[in-house]
Amino acid sequence: MIREVQIHERLSLAQTIPLGLQHVFAMFGATVLVPFLTGLSPAIALLSSGIGTIVFLLLTKSMIPAYLGSSFAYIAALTYFVQDQNNLAAAMGGALVIGIIYIILFALMSVFGSAWIHKIVPSVVAGPVVAIIGLSLTPVASGMSANNWYIAIFTLGVTIFLSTYAKGFLKIIPILSGIIIGYIVAAFAGLVDFTGVTASVASLDKIFASPINADTWAMPSLNKAAILMFAPLAFVTIIEDLGHMIVLGNITHSDPIEKPGFNRVLLGNGLATGIASFLGGPPVTTYGENIGVLAVTRVYSTFNIWVAAIIAIILSFVSPLQALIMSIPTAVMGGVSLYLFGMIGVTGLRTLIEARVDFSKSKNLIIASVIFAVGIGVQSHGVAYATLAGIILNLILREEKED
């Protein structure tokens, strides 16, 4: 049995660095995928995620072990303005507006409090939403694994084996160990492309370089069309943030919505996104991948998240390290992701069990059923729509009277 390491505990630096690196591996693929798809700089996305995470940790008093990475909710909007319209300034202006909306909601919530959140999101809503967060991500992991199912299954098997049978420190870094072993096997199988690594090492003058290019950087500008396209999406990511805070609370046995407060979550995320807009990076959000790492390792220390953020910032300046991580086959990351996302899904089911939700009551049965149906059935932002559906049904459906 792995000993739980609590949020404010600190392990030795020799243990913390691999744990932080494990978080970096978990978020790296998704964080750099967004800029690849939208035409932004992957290096700046890494820099934005690292700085944004540090800002988030500071504003939440290091009480929430969450890592912030590139948000997928804004891919279409970013692609339209960056690639189709060739207007980076407008795209960054849209991202800035997202940050402003978060900060406005922080101010409102600071005045009116956040206790009402628990009333509109009871366990019968929270449990299925948490499960959907994990289940909705599994197709992504399956898609990554499809390139080579043998490597994906091997990596998954190694990770499960280490999580179950490893001893000592090795037992709390199964994700990192699984990736390394899967990478080595994939390399021997000829599935690793080292072209980017050798090219980056060969260019000695470009090993250390600022990710911000003065020739391509643009100051955010408030474009009406960009505001109209970006602003509504803020409420999608806010709902996803709420879901992630519920998951984190269940995993870490804390209540981040109450302490330090969901208003601080919004402020941290809003300022992080605002900073990203001035750097030229995509909006950032809390990551389910890293929550999965917490669930697997049972190491909740925010100090590890600090280290992960610092490593991400360093990576943004060192091209060979970026290239090395980029050379990891998607099947290796897919195998690990299947484990992480599955763990989040099970956490949601555990919430229902621990809260002893009575499914003999029609209200509870309907709420859970609709959340699962909408969350799985709606491909785009299914989690957000499922959460809204659950909240609305919880408010309008009446409790059954006893016969």
Short mmCIF file of C-alpha atoms in Angstrom, two decimals, residues 1 14-15 69 82 88-89 109 119 206 210 231 259-260 272 287 296 331 335 337 366-367 382 385 393-394:
data_model
loop_
_atom_site.label_atom_id
_atom_site.label_comp_id
_atom_site.label_asym_id
_atom_site.label_seq_id
_atom_site.Cartn_x
_atom_site.Cartn_y
_atom_site.Cartn_z
CA MET A 1 0.00 0.00 0.00
CA ALA A 14 16.00 13.43 -5.11
CA GLN A 15 12.43 12.10 -4.96
CA GLY A 69 -1.69 23.24 -19.65
CA VAL A 82 -3.95 32.38 -36.36
CA LEU A 88 -2.21 36.50 -34.04
CA ALA A 89 -2.97 39.78 -32.25
CA MET A 109 -17.71 35.01 -6.22
CA LYS A 119 -25.78 22.79 -3.04
CA LYS A 206 20.42 26.89 -31.02
CA SER A 210 14.35 32.21 -26.08
CA ALA A 231 -15.93 34.71 -24.75
CA LYS A 259 -10.64 26.22 0.85
CA PRO A 260 -8.84 28.09 -0.65
CA ALA A 272 -2.43 32.57 -16.03
CA TYR A 287 -5.29 19.21 -16.55
CA VAL A 296 -2.19 6.67 -9.28
CA ALA A 331 1.63 4.62 -28.50
CA GLY A 335 -0.72 3.18 -23.00
CA SER A 337 -2.95 7.63 -20.67
CA ILE A 366 -32.34 10.28 -13.82
CA ILE A 367 -29.55 12.74 -12.97
CA GLY A 382 -19.50 16.80 -23.53
CA TYR A 385 -22.91 20.01 -21.23
CA LEU A 393 -31.94 18.47 -13.22
CA ASN A 394 -30.82 18.57 -9.58
#
